[in-house]
């Protein structure tokens, strides 16, 4: 890509001294070069651990959207990418994976400074992104295979092709600003599409390192474009006449609006939305094993992970024991500077989210929940909220129904296994869930009855090779796996005798 290595793309951010650096790019990545934005306003990027703006990006406008989409369209129609064999594109994706890994330190430091993810979390972002790219590279054969299907009456046969769709709009939230773009980018690219990426306004910077990595790997000009700007710019992107597909991760509220626009336009859309998943602890739960995975499965990334099981469902017979054990784990997990490798809980990622978390805690207080630990903002700068365990939570409380997206878990009582399953399935969401039991077969049988896109038995992790997606208000379509690749193709059947 010409101009891709320009200094405007990325500053040097040393992991050891990240708070001394600033970054104020005036450009966006369009058609293989860093070009000035048409937008006259700027978006500040705030370090949530200090509350101070340390960077800013252009607030792009409709002219930027149009330039990026036109560049993507031109690359799709005129460029080599869509015409290359999938295995040739896979070779580029593997180089892309190496380039991402080579930028692991910058990615981690920028991610942490943008959204306060502890480095213990963001330090894995590059390896995870590289793993996703390599996994999709391994699926080239799926696109290249001869897929020939006989007419059932024997009158002929059909050659089934998986063509790329064209220009894909990739819109991401702020909680995992690298992974949630790469999980769209990798299958979109393998299938031969061009993309326009719009990151969330609080986290517009780490993705610049990803764009640089794509350029260094040899992704042709115009295939990957990056624009920054507010939500209304995302709306313009979704509705642009030359966009052929929208892939969105974010809130259910915005997802609904995007789905409505795409419905009107008959435009394919994938939506990965909010969640309110449950961890069902069966009465034979091994609490030592549960405690080992608790933070990862219920409070990962300071509680700002879509699929985590923030509603703990505990059997009446062991309720107080479970509340005490969770409280012990939370109180012994360090909270503080996200750049400290020992930090488990960082700040909430941005001011609006911080205010929303505090408002939920107020509602819990007003509705009679018991605060086993936490419940308050921490004094001093930054958006820190003490990790909170809410006990005596009942199904009607706001904190039992709404996604809080902060360091808060609720613990609800149940008497029978059937009641636990009913409670787990009692929200409009259907994203994740976990069942804990000393007997994995018993847990599996309960997991089969949880109405969601993914459920774990005694742990939760997303598997690159298995579909991940939400049911009901948690989304439409899936990411990951061959099924995630199929969201970026257009089928064509060529019939012949
Ligand atoms: P959000 O407010 O819905 O924003 C997501 C993205 O959409 C941002 O880039 C945002 O831009 C953009 N946007 C806002 N309004 C838009 C519009 N009208 N048209 C097009 N784009 C628009 O969500 P968030 O607060 O960033 O993220 C948190 C949510 O994401 C949570 O609900 C969480 O559960 C969900 N999430 C789901 C998954 C999953 O896989 N299911 C994974 C992670 C997170 P601006 O930032 O500029 O407003």
Short mmCIF file of C-alpha atoms and ligand atoms in Angstrom, two decimals:
data_model
loop_
_atom_site.label_atom_id
_atom_site.label_comp_id
_atom_site.label_asym_id
_atom_site.label_seq_id
_atom_site.Cartn_x
_atom_site.Cartn_y
_atom_site.Cartn_z
CA UNK A 1 0.00 0.00 0.00
CA UNK A 2 1.46 3.35 -0.97
CA UNK A 3 1.97 5.78 1.88
CA UNK A 4 0.99 3.17 4.42
CA UNK A 5 4.15 3.47 6.41
CA UNK A 6 3.79 7.22 6.79
CA UNK A 7 4.54 8.50 10.26
CA UNK A 8 0.99 9.76 10.52
CA UNK A 9 -0.17 6.17 10.87
CA UNK A 10 1.24 5.35 14.26
CA UNK A 11 3.49 6.99 16.81
CA UNK A 12 5.97 5.06 18.85
CA UNK A 13 4.24 4.18 22.11
CA UNK A 14 6.60 2.54 24.54
CA UNK A 15 4.82 0.16 26.85
CA UNK A 16 6.91 1.39 29.77
CA UNK A 17 6.18 5.08 29.27
CA UNK A 18 2.77 5.25 27.70
CA UNK A 19 1.52 8.17 29.73
CA UNK A 20 4.13 10.51 28.24
CA UNK A 21 3.01 10.00 24.64
CA UNK A 22 0.34 11.92 22.76
CA UNK A 23 -1.21 11.20 19.38
CA UNK A 24 -3.25 13.62 17.27
CA UNK A 25 -3.53 12.29 13.72
CA UNK A 26 -5.46 14.39 11.22
CA UNK A 27 -5.86 11.64 8.67
CA UNK A 28 -7.78 8.48 7.87
CA UNK A 29 -6.71 5.49 5.82
CA UNK A 30 -8.39 5.57 2.42
CA UNK A 31 -7.35 3.94 -0.83
CA UNK A 32 -3.99 2.79 0.54
CA UNK A 33 -2.80 6.14 1.93
CA UNK A 34 -3.23 8.30 5.01
CA UNK A 35 -5.33 11.21 3.74
CA UNK A 36 -6.63 14.27 5.58
CA UNK A 37 -10.18 14.05 6.88
CA UNK A 38 -12.83 16.43 5.54
CA UNK A 39 -14.21 16.76 9.07
CA UNK A 40 -13.50 20.00 10.89
CA UNK A 41 -14.18 18.67 14.41
CA UNK A 42 -12.11 16.33 16.60
CA UNK A 43 -12.88 13.48 18.96
CA UNK A 44 -10.82 13.37 22.15
CA UNK A 45 -9.47 10.05 23.32
CA UNK A 46 -9.49 9.90 27.11
CA UNK A 47 -7.31 7.65 29.28
CA UNK A 48 -9.94 6.23 31.66
CA UNK A 49 -7.35 5.60 34.37
CA UNK A 50 -6.60 9.34 34.62
CA UNK A 51 -9.67 10.94 33.07
CA UNK A 52 -7.37 13.01 30.83
CA UNK A 53 -7.48 13.36 27.06
CA UNK A 54 -4.13 12.17 25.66
CA UNK A 55 -5.04 11.89 21.98
CA UNK A 56 -7.62 12.89 19.42
CA UNK A 57 -8.77 11.85 15.97
CA UNK A 58 -10.72 13.55 13.22
CA UNK A 59 -14.50 13.44 13.47
CA UNK A 60 -15.06 12.40 9.89
CA UNK A 61 -18.12 13.35 7.91
CA UNK A 62 -20.21 12.08 5.02
CA UNK A 63 -17.51 13.09 2.52
CA UNK A 64 -15.02 10.83 4.33
CA UNK A 65 -17.51 7.98 4.30
CA UNK A 66 -18.06 8.44 0.59
CA UNK A 67 -14.33 8.61 -0.16
CA UNK A 68 -13.67 5.42 1.82
CA UNK A 69 -16.57 3.51 0.28
CA UNK A 70 -15.63 4.64 -3.23
CA UNK A 71 -12.04 3.50 -2.62
CA UNK A 72 -13.25 0.14 -1.35
CA UNK A 73 -15.59 -0.24 -4.31
CA UNK A 74 -12.85 0.65 -6.80
CA UNK A 75 -10.53 -1.89 -5.18
CA UNK A 76 -13.25 -4.50 -5.34
CA UNK A 77 -14.14 -3.89 -8.97
CA UNK A 78 -10.74 -3.05 -10.45
CA UNK A 79 -8.18 -4.49 -8.09
CA UNK A 80 -6.65 -7.92 -7.90
CA UNK A 81 -7.97 -8.92 -4.45
CA UNK A 82 -11.41 -10.25 -5.39
CA UNK A 83 -9.92 -12.13 -8.35
CA UNK A 84 -7.09 -13.80 -6.46
CA UNK A 85 -7.54 -17.41 -5.49
CA UNK A 86 -8.55 -17.83 -1.82
CA UNK A 87 -5.25 -19.62 -1.15
CA UNK A 88 -3.36 -16.57 -2.48
CA UNK A 89 -5.37 -14.32 -0.17
CA UNK A 90 -4.72 -16.77 2.67
CA UNK A 91 -0.97 -16.34 2.15
CA UNK A 92 -1.43 -12.59 2.62
CA UNK A 93 -3.52 -13.20 5.74
CA UNK A 94 -0.71 -15.28 7.22
CA UNK A 95 1.76 -12.44 6.60
CA UNK A 96 -0.83 -10.09 8.11
CA UNK A 97 -0.89 -12.31 11.22
CA UNK A 98 2.91 -12.02 11.53
CA UNK A 99 2.74 -8.24 11.12
CA UNK A 100 0.12 -8.04 13.85
CA UNK A 101 2.24 -10.10 16.24
CA UNK A 102 5.22 -7.87 15.49
CA UNK A 103 3.13 -4.93 16.78
CA UNK A 104 1.99 -6.65 20.01
CA UNK A 105 3.49 -4.03 22.32
CA UNK A 106 2.02 -1.03 20.50
CA UNK A 107 -1.34 -2.75 20.24
CA UNK A 108 -1.45 -3.56 23.93
CA UNK A 109 -0.28 -0.11 25.05
CA UNK A 110 -2.68 1.77 22.78
CA UNK A 111 -5.61 -0.47 23.67
CA UNK A 112 -4.96 -0.05 27.39
CA UNK A 113 -4.60 3.69 27.14
CA UNK A 114 -7.81 3.97 25.09
CA UNK A 115 -10.12 1.87 27.22
CA UNK A 116 -8.30 0.89 30.41
CA UNK A 117 -8.19 -2.84 29.69
CA UNK A 118 -5.51 -4.21 32.03
CA UNK A 119 -2.34 -5.14 30.16
CA UNK A 120 -2.87 -8.69 31.39
CA UNK A 121 -5.84 -8.60 29.01
CA UNK A 122 -4.66 -6.32 26.17
CA UNK A 123 -1.28 -8.08 26.10
CA UNK A 124 -3.03 -11.03 24.50
CA UNK A 125 -4.83 -8.99 21.84
CA UNK A 126 -2.18 -9.33 19.13
CA UNK A 127 -1.78 -13.08 19.57
CA UNK A 128 -5.54 -13.50 19.52
CA UNK A 129 -5.92 -11.35 16.39
CA UNK A 130 -3.09 -13.26 14.70
CA UNK A 131 -4.78 -16.52 15.69
CA UNK A 132 -8.03 -15.39 14.07
CA UNK A 133 -6.21 -14.37 10.86
CA UNK A 134 -4.35 -17.69 10.72
CA UNK A 135 -7.51 -19.66 11.42
CA UNK A 136 -9.34 -18.00 8.54
CA UNK A 137 -6.32 -18.47 6.27
CA UNK A 138 -6.69 -22.18 6.99
CA UNK A 139 -10.21 -22.10 5.51
CA UNK A 140 -9.11 -21.17 1.98
CA UNK A 141 -9.80 -24.75 0.90
CA UNK A 142 -13.42 -24.36 1.93
CA UNK A 143 -13.82 -21.59 -0.66
CA UNK A 144 -11.75 -23.35 -3.32
CA UNK A 145 -13.38 -26.77 -3.15
CA UNK A 146 -15.47 -27.88 -6.13
CA UNK A 147 -18.99 -27.80 -4.76
CA UNK A 148 -21.12 -29.64 -7.32
CA UNK A 149 -24.65 -30.81 -6.48
CA UNK A 150 -26.80 -33.15 -8.53
CA UNK A 151 -30.43 -32.25 -9.23
CA UNK A 152 -32.42 -34.76 -7.11
CA UNK A 153 -34.32 -35.88 -10.22
CA UNK A 154 -31.06 -36.50 -12.07
CA UNK A 155 -31.74 -33.86 -14.74
CA UNK A 156 -28.50 -31.95 -14.28
CA UNK A 157 -26.09 -30.54 -11.74
CA UNK A 158 -25.25 -27.21 -10.16
CA UNK A 159 -21.87 -25.71 -9.47
CA UNK A 160 -22.17 -23.71 -6.24
CA UNK A 161 -19.87 -20.69 -6.04
CA UNK A 162 -19.14 -18.54 -3.01
CA UNK A 163 -18.53 -15.06 -4.44
CA UNK A 164 -17.46 -12.10 -2.31
CA UNK A 165 -20.22 -9.63 -1.50
CA UNK A 166 -18.39 -6.39 -2.30
CA UNK A 167 -17.87 -3.55 0.17
CA UNK A 168 -18.38 -4.52 3.82
CA UNK A 169 -18.89 -1.92 6.56
CA UNK A 170 -17.29 -3.12 9.80
CA UNK A 171 -18.51 -1.23 12.89
CA UNK A 172 -17.02 -2.04 16.29
CA UNK A 173 -17.54 -1.13 19.97
CA UNK A 174 -14.94 0.04 22.51
CA UNK A 175 -14.58 -2.95 24.82
CA UNK A 176 -12.28 -5.08 22.63
CA UNK A 177 -11.31 -2.61 19.89
CA UNK A 178 -8.85 -4.94 18.15
CA UNK A 179 -10.44 -8.37 18.35
CA UNK A 180 -13.93 -7.18 17.42
CA UNK A 181 -12.63 -5.66 14.18
CA UNK A 182 -10.30 -8.54 13.29
CA UNK A 183 -13.05 -11.15 13.72
CA UNK A 184 -14.91 -9.35 10.92
CA UNK A 185 -11.89 -8.38 8.85
CA UNK A 186 -10.33 -11.86 8.57
CA UNK A 187 -13.32 -13.69 7.04
CA UNK A 188 -14.29 -10.64 4.95
CA UNK A 189 -10.79 -10.52 3.42
CA UNK A 190 -10.45 -14.25 2.89
CA UNK A 191 -13.74 -14.22 0.96
CA UNK A 192 -12.38 -11.45 -1.33
CA UNK A 193 -14.30 -8.43 -0.05
CA UNK A 194 -13.12 -4.87 0.52
CA UNK A 195 -13.89 -3.17 3.84
CA UNK A 196 -14.46 0.17 5.52
CA UNK A 197 -13.79 0.06 9.26
CA UNK A 198 -15.46 2.44 11.70
CA UNK A 199 -14.14 1.97 15.26
CA UNK A 200 -15.94 3.28 18.34
CA UNK A 201 -15.24 6.90 19.23
CA UNK A 202 -13.54 6.15 22.58
CA UNK A 203 -11.15 3.65 20.90
CA UNK A 204 -10.19 4.87 17.42
CA UNK A 205 -6.42 4.37 17.67
CA UNK A 206 -5.31 0.79 18.25
CA UNK A 207 -6.95 -0.19 15.00
CA UNK A 208 -4.48 2.07 13.15
CA UNK A 209 -1.77 -0.45 14.04
CA UNK A 210 -3.91 -3.19 12.48
CA UNK A 211 -4.32 -1.18 9.28
CA UNK A 212 -0.56 -0.66 9.16
CA UNK A 213 -0.05 -4.39 9.62
CA UNK A 214 -2.41 -5.13 6.72
CA UNK A 215 -0.51 -2.69 4.53
CA UNK A 216 2.86 -4.17 5.48
CA UNK A 217 1.52 -7.66 4.69
CA UNK A 218 0.66 -6.61 1.14
CA UNK A 219 -3.11 -6.21 1.27
CA UNK A 220 -3.71 -4.16 -1.90
CA UNK A 221 -4.61 -0.46 -1.80
CA UNK A 222 -8.26 0.28 -1.13
CA UNK A 223 -9.11 -3.16 0.22
CA UNK A 224 -8.89 -1.99 3.85
CA UNK A 225 -10.05 1.53 4.70
CA UNK A 226 -10.37 3.18 8.10
CA UNK A 227 -12.47 6.20 9.00
CA UNK A 228 -13.06 7.71 12.42
CA UNK A 229 -16.08 9.68 13.51
CA UNK A 230 -19.23 9.72 15.59
CA UNK A 231 -22.15 7.30 15.55
CA UNK A 232 -24.00 9.40 12.97
CA UNK A 233 -21.12 8.78 10.58
CA UNK A 234 -21.67 5.05 11.17
CA UNK A 235 -25.28 5.59 10.17
CA UNK A 236 -24.18 7.25 6.90
CA UNK A 237 -21.83 4.33 6.27
CA UNK A 238 -24.53 1.71 6.90
CA UNK A 239 -26.84 3.43 4.38
CA UNK A 240 -24.25 4.25 1.70
CA UNK A 241 -25.56 2.95 -1.64
CA UNK A 242 -22.29 1.16 -2.47
CA UNK A 243 -22.10 -0.82 0.79
CA UNK A 244 -23.05 -4.45 0.24
CA UNK A 245 -22.89 -5.83 3.80
CA UNK A 246 -22.84 -4.51 7.36
CA UNK A 247 -21.13 -6.30 10.24
CA UNK A 248 -21.83 -4.66 13.60
CA UNK A 249 -20.90 -5.34 17.19
CA UNK A 250 -22.36 -3.08 19.85
CA UNK A 251 -25.49 -2.32 21.81
CA UNK A 252 -28.87 -3.86 21.12
CA UNK A 253 -30.35 -0.39 20.76
CA UNK A 254 -28.03 0.68 17.93
CA UNK A 255 -28.17 -2.83 16.45
CA UNK A 256 -31.94 -2.54 16.07
CA UNK A 257 -31.55 0.74 14.19
CA UNK A 258 -28.96 -0.78 11.87
CA UNK A 259 -31.15 -3.84 11.30
CA UNK A 260 -34.07 -1.58 10.38
CA UNK A 261 -31.94 0.36 7.88
CA UNK A 262 -30.55 -2.86 6.38
CA UNK A 263 -34.05 -4.34 6.23
CA UNK A 264 -35.24 -1.38 4.21
CA UNK A 265 -32.22 -1.65 1.91
CA UNK A 266 -32.32 -5.47 1.75
CA UNK A 267 -28.66 -5.40 2.79
CA UNK A 268 -27.09 -8.42 4.53
CA UNK A 269 -26.22 -7.65 8.15
CA UNK A 270 -24.56 -9.45 11.03
CA UNK A 271 -25.30 -8.15 14.52
CA UNK A 272 -23.40 -9.11 17.68
CA UNK A 273 -25.24 -7.32 20.49
CA UNK A 274 -25.65 -7.14 24.24
CA UNK A 275 -26.04 -9.92 26.77
CA UNK A 276 -27.08 -10.75 30.32
CA UNK A 277 -25.76 -14.27 30.62
CA UNK A 278 -26.12 -16.54 33.63
CA UNK A 279 -23.71 -18.81 35.47
CA UNK A 280 -25.75 -21.68 36.91
CA UNK A 281 -23.97 -23.24 39.88
CA UNK A 282 -25.47 -26.68 40.48
CA UNK A 283 -25.67 -27.89 44.08
CA UNK A 284 -22.61 -30.14 43.69
CA UNK A 285 -20.43 -27.27 42.38
CA UNK A 286 -16.72 -27.48 43.21
CA UNK A 287 -16.15 -23.98 44.56
CA UNK A 288 -12.36 -24.17 44.29
CA UNK A 289 -12.62 -24.90 40.57
CA UNK A 290 -15.29 -22.21 40.19
CA UNK A 291 -13.16 -19.63 42.02
CA UNK A 292 -10.25 -20.35 39.63
CA UNK A 293 -12.24 -19.25 36.57
CA UNK A 294 -14.68 -16.83 38.16
CA UNK A 295 -13.13 -13.49 37.13
CA UNK A 296 -12.49 -14.66 33.57
CA UNK A 297 -15.99 -16.05 33.15
CA UNK A 298 -18.05 -13.42 34.97
CA UNK A 299 -16.02 -10.19 35.26
CA UNK A 300 -13.51 -10.32 32.39
CA UNK A 301 -12.13 -6.96 31.24
CA UNK A 302 -13.55 -5.18 34.33
CA UNK A 303 -16.95 -6.63 33.50
CA UNK A 304 -17.00 -5.14 30.01
CA UNK A 305 -17.29 -8.31 27.94
CA UNK A 306 -20.47 -9.15 26.09
CA UNK A 307 -20.74 -12.87 26.85
CA UNK A 308 -19.63 -13.04 30.49
CA UNK A 309 -22.03 -14.62 32.96
CA UNK A 310 -22.73 -11.72 35.30
CA UNK A 311 -25.86 -13.26 36.80
CA UNK A 312 -24.78 -15.92 39.25
CA UNK A 313 -27.58 -18.39 40.00
CA UNK A 314 -26.87 -20.15 43.28
CA UNK A 315 -28.76 -23.03 44.92
CA UNK A 316 -30.57 -22.00 48.10
CA UNK A 317 -28.73 -24.74 50.04
CA UNK A 318 -25.30 -23.21 49.34
CA UNK A 319 -26.24 -19.56 48.76
CA UNK A 320 -24.27 -17.85 51.54
CA UNK A 321 -21.22 -20.06 50.95
CA UNK A 322 -21.21 -19.02 47.28
CA UNK A 323 -21.68 -15.30 48.01
CA UNK A 324 -18.79 -15.49 50.50
CA UNK A 325 -16.51 -17.27 48.02
CA UNK A 326 -17.19 -14.80 45.18
CA UNK A 327 -16.65 -11.90 47.56
CA UNK A 328 -13.32 -13.38 48.64
CA UNK A 329 -12.16 -13.76 45.01
CA UNK A 330 -13.21 -10.23 44.11
CA UNK A 331 -11.61 -8.65 47.18
CA UNK A 332 -8.32 -10.45 46.55
CA UNK A 333 -8.11 -9.38 42.87
CA UNK A 334 -6.05 -6.18 42.57
CA UNK A 335 -7.66 -3.10 41.06
CA UNK A 336 -5.58 -0.18 39.87
CA UNK A 337 -3.32 1.09 37.11
CA UNK A 338 -4.14 -0.98 34.03
CA UNK A 339 -0.48 -0.76 32.98
CA UNK A 340 0.52 -2.72 36.09
CA UNK A 341 0.81 -6.38 35.00
CA UNK A 342 -0.69 -7.56 38.29
CA UNK A 343 -3.88 -5.51 37.86
CA UNK A 344 -7.03 -7.59 37.45
CA UNK A 345 -9.63 -4.80 37.52
CA UNK A 346 -8.97 -1.52 35.73
CA UNK A 347 -11.20 1.53 35.37
CA UNK A 348 -14.51 1.54 33.54
CA UNK A 349 -13.65 2.39 29.93
CA UNK A 350 -15.20 5.84 29.55
CA UNK A 351 -17.24 8.45 31.38
CA UNK A 352 -20.71 7.63 29.96
CA UNK A 353 -20.21 3.96 30.85
CA UNK A 354 -18.92 4.89 34.34
CA UNK A 355 -22.03 6.99 34.95
CA UNK A 356 -24.25 4.19 33.69
CA UNK A 357 -22.61 1.66 36.05
CA UNK A 358 -23.04 4.01 39.04
CA UNK A 359 -26.68 4.56 38.12
CA UNK A 360 -27.26 0.79 38.09
CA UNK A 361 -25.65 0.53 41.54
CA UNK A 362 -27.97 3.27 42.81
CA UNK A 363 -30.95 1.32 41.48
CA UNK A 364 -29.73 -1.82 43.27
CA UNK A 365 -29.50 0.15 46.52
CA UNK A 366 -32.98 1.59 46.07
CA UNK A 367 -34.44 -1.82 45.24
CA UNK A 368 -32.95 -3.54 48.31
CA UNK A 369 -29.97 -5.57 47.03
CA UNK A 370 -27.28 -6.44 49.59
CA UNK A 371 -23.78 -5.14 48.76
CA UNK A 372 -21.49 -8.02 49.74
CA UNK A 373 -18.54 -5.94 48.55
CA UNK A 374 -17.92 -2.79 46.49
CA UNK A 375 -20.68 -0.50 45.35
CA UNK A 376 -18.82 2.80 45.27
CA UNK A 377 -16.70 4.82 42.87
CA UNK A 378 -13.06 5.05 43.99
CA UNK A 379 -11.77 8.46 45.04
CA UNK A 380 -9.15 10.09 42.84
CA UNK A 381 -8.86 10.55 39.10
CA UNK A 382 -10.16 8.14 36.51
CA UNK A 383 -13.34 6.12 36.13
CA UNK A 384 -12.77 3.48 38.79
CA UNK A 385 -15.69 1.65 40.36
CA UNK A 386 -14.97 -0.86 43.13
CA UNK A 387 -15.73 -4.40 41.89
CA UNK A 388 -19.14 -5.17 43.31
CA UNK A 389 -20.99 -8.31 44.38
CA UNK A 390 -24.72 -7.81 44.78
CA UNK A 391 -26.51 -10.45 46.87
CA UNK A 392 -30.22 -10.99 47.58
CA UNK A 393 -30.98 -9.94 44.02
CA UNK A 394 -34.46 -10.84 42.79
CA UNK A 395 -35.56 -11.24 39.16
CA UNK A 396 -37.54 -7.98 39.00
CA UNK A 397 -34.62 -5.75 39.98
CA UNK A 398 -33.11 -3.59 37.26
CA UNK A 399 -29.65 -5.05 37.88
CA UNK A 400 -31.06 -8.54 37.21
CA UNK A 401 -32.61 -7.50 33.89
CA UNK A 402 -30.32 -4.94 32.23
CA UNK A 403 -26.77 -5.32 30.95
CA UNK A 404 -24.59 -3.33 33.38
CA UNK A 405 -21.27 -3.67 31.51
CA UNK A 406 -19.04 -2.85 34.46
CA UNK A 407 -17.39 -4.67 37.40
CA UNK A 408 -20.63 -5.87 38.95
CA UNK A 409 -22.13 -9.34 39.44
CA UNK A 410 -25.47 -10.26 40.90
CA UNK A 411 -26.21 -13.42 42.90
CA UNK A 412 -29.73 -14.83 42.74
CA UNK A 413 -31.22 -17.82 44.62
CA UNK A 414 -32.95 -20.81 43.12
CA UNK A 415 -34.50 -23.93 44.66
CA UNK A 416 -34.73 -26.47 41.84
CA UNK A 417 -32.71 -27.13 38.68
CA UNK A 418 -35.77 -26.31 36.58
CA UNK A 419 -36.08 -22.95 38.31
CA UNK A 420 -32.39 -22.25 37.62
CA UNK A 421 -32.89 -22.95 33.91
CA UNK A 422 -36.02 -20.81 33.85
CA UNK A 423 -34.16 -17.93 35.51
CA UNK A 424 -31.22 -18.31 33.10
CA UNK A 425 -33.65 -18.03 30.18
CA UNK A 426 -35.72 -15.21 31.64
CA UNK A 427 -34.13 -12.20 29.91
CA UNK A 428 -34.62 -10.99 26.33
CA UNK A 429 -30.96 -11.85 25.62
CA UNK A 430 -29.33 -15.14 24.59
CA UNK A 431 -25.59 -14.74 24.19
CA UNK A 432 -23.54 -16.85 26.63
CA UNK A 433 -23.80 -18.80 29.86
CA UNK A 434 -21.97 -21.36 31.97
CA UNK A 435 -23.02 -24.34 34.04
CA UNK A 436 -20.80 -25.39 36.93
CA UNK A 437 -20.97 -28.87 38.43
CA UNK A 438 -18.57 -31.49 39.78
CA UNK A 439 -20.23 -33.78 37.22
CA UNK A 440 -19.56 -32.42 33.70
CA UNK A 441 -22.24 -34.66 32.14
CA UNK A 442 -24.85 -33.28 34.50
CA UNK A 443 -23.69 -29.74 33.65
CA UNK A 444 -23.79 -30.56 29.91
CA UNK A 445 -27.40 -31.74 30.19
CA UNK A 446 -28.33 -28.42 31.83
CA UNK A 447 -26.26 -26.46 29.27
CA UNK A 448 -28.37 -28.03 26.51
CA UNK A 449 -31.42 -26.31 28.01
CA UNK A 450 -29.88 -22.81 28.16
CA UNK A 451 -31.40 -20.72 25.38
CA UNK A 452 -28.31 -18.95 24.06
CA UNK A 453 -25.76 -19.06 21.25
CA UNK A 454 -22.87 -20.41 23.38
CA UNK A 455 -22.71 -22.11 26.77
CA UNK A 456 -19.70 -23.37 28.69
CA UNK A 457 -19.31 -26.33 31.03
CA UNK A 458 -17.17 -25.27 33.98
CA UNK A 459 -15.44 -22.59 31.86
CA UNK A 460 -16.12 -20.27 28.94
CA UNK A 461 -13.93 -19.30 26.01
CA UNK A 462 -14.64 -18.48 22.41
CA UNK A 463 -13.34 -21.14 20.05
CA UNK A 464 -12.10 -19.70 16.73
CA UNK A 465 -13.44 -22.78 14.96
CA UNK A 466 -16.98 -22.77 16.45
CA UNK A 467 -19.76 -20.32 15.61
CA UNK A 468 -20.36 -17.54 18.15
CA UNK A 469 -23.49 -15.44 18.06
CA UNK A 470 -26.48 -14.31 20.00
CA UNK A 471 -30.10 -15.38 20.01
CA UNK A 472 -33.05 -13.02 20.47
CA UNK A 473 -31.95 -9.49 21.52
CA UNK A 474 -28.29 -10.58 21.46
CA UNK A 475 -27.99 -10.56 17.70
CA UNK A 476 -28.39 -11.98 14.25
CA UNK A 477 -25.92 -14.23 12.46
CA UNK A 478 -22.61 -15.52 13.80
CA UNK A 479 -18.90 -14.84 13.87
CA UNK A 480 -16.07 -17.42 14.11
CA UNK A 481 -15.93 -20.79 12.42
CA UNK A 482 -16.78 -21.67 8.82
CA UNK A 483 -20.21 -20.25 9.59
CA UNK A 484 -18.57 -16.86 10.27
CA UNK A 485 -16.87 -17.01 6.85
CA UNK A 486 -20.17 -17.84 5.14
CA UNK A 487 -21.56 -14.48 6.34
CA UNK A 488 -19.23 -12.76 3.87
CA UNK A 489 -20.10 -14.68 0.71
CA UNK A 490 -22.84 -14.49 -1.87
CA UNK A 491 -23.92 -17.89 -3.18
CA UNK A 492 -24.27 -18.45 -6.89
CA UNK A 493 -25.53 -21.72 -8.39
CA UNK A 494 -24.61 -22.33 -12.02
CA UNK A 495 -26.86 -25.06 -13.43
CA UNK A 496 -25.78 -27.24 -16.30
CA UNK A 497 -26.73 -30.49 -17.90
P1 LIG B 1 -22.74 1.17 20.68
O1 LIG B 1 -23.00 2.44 21.36
O2 LIG B 1 -23.88 0.44 20.07
O3 LIG B 1 -21.63 1.50 19.56
C1 LIG B 1 -21.06 0.51 18.75
C2 LIG B 1 -20.54 1.14 17.47
O4 LIG B 1 -21.63 1.64 16.70
C3 LIG B 1 -19.61 2.32 17.71
O5 LIG B 1 -18.63 2.33 16.70
C4 LIG B 1 -20.57 3.50 17.53
O6 LIG B 1 -19.91 4.69 17.19
C5 LIG B 1 -21.40 3.00 16.38
N1 LIG B 1 -22.70 3.66 16.22
C6 LIG B 1 -23.39 4.40 17.13
N2 LIG B 1 -24.57 4.79 16.59
C7 LIG B 1 -24.61 4.30 15.34
C8 LIG B 1 -25.58 4.35 14.28
N3 LIG B 1 -26.75 4.98 14.42
N4 LIG B 1 -25.30 3.71 13.12
C9 LIG B 1 -24.14 3.04 12.96
N5 LIG B 1 -23.18 2.97 13.92
C10 LIG B 1 -23.42 3.58 15.10
O7 LIG B 1 -22.03 0.10 21.64
P2 LIG B 1 -20.80 0.33 22.62
O8 LIG B 1 -21.31 1.08 23.80
O9 LIG B 1 -19.64 0.86 21.85
O10 LIG B 1 -20.43 -1.17 23.04
C11 LIG B 1 -20.97 -1.84 24.12
C12 LIG B 1 -22.02 -2.83 23.67
O11 LIG B 1 -21.47 -3.76 22.74
C13 LIG B 1 -22.55 -3.68 24.79
O12 LIG B 1 -23.96 -3.76 24.71
C14 LIG B 1 -21.95 -5.05 24.55
O13 LIG B 1 -22.68 -6.13 25.06
C15 LIG B 1 -21.90 -5.07 23.06
N6 LIG B 1 -20.94 -6.09 22.60
C16 LIG B 1 -21.40 -7.23 22.00
C17 LIG B 1 -20.51 -8.22 21.60
C18 LIG B 1 -20.98 -9.48 20.93
O14 LIG B 1 -20.17 -10.16 20.32
N7 LIG B 1 -22.25 -9.83 21.03
C19 LIG B 1 -19.15 -8.03 21.83
C20 LIG B 1 -18.71 -6.88 22.46
C21 LIG B 1 -19.62 -5.90 22.83
P3 LIG B 1 -19.58 5.80 18.33
O15 LIG B 1 -18.69 5.11 19.32
O16 LIG B 1 -18.89 6.83 17.55
O17 LIG B 1 -20.89 6.21 18.90
#
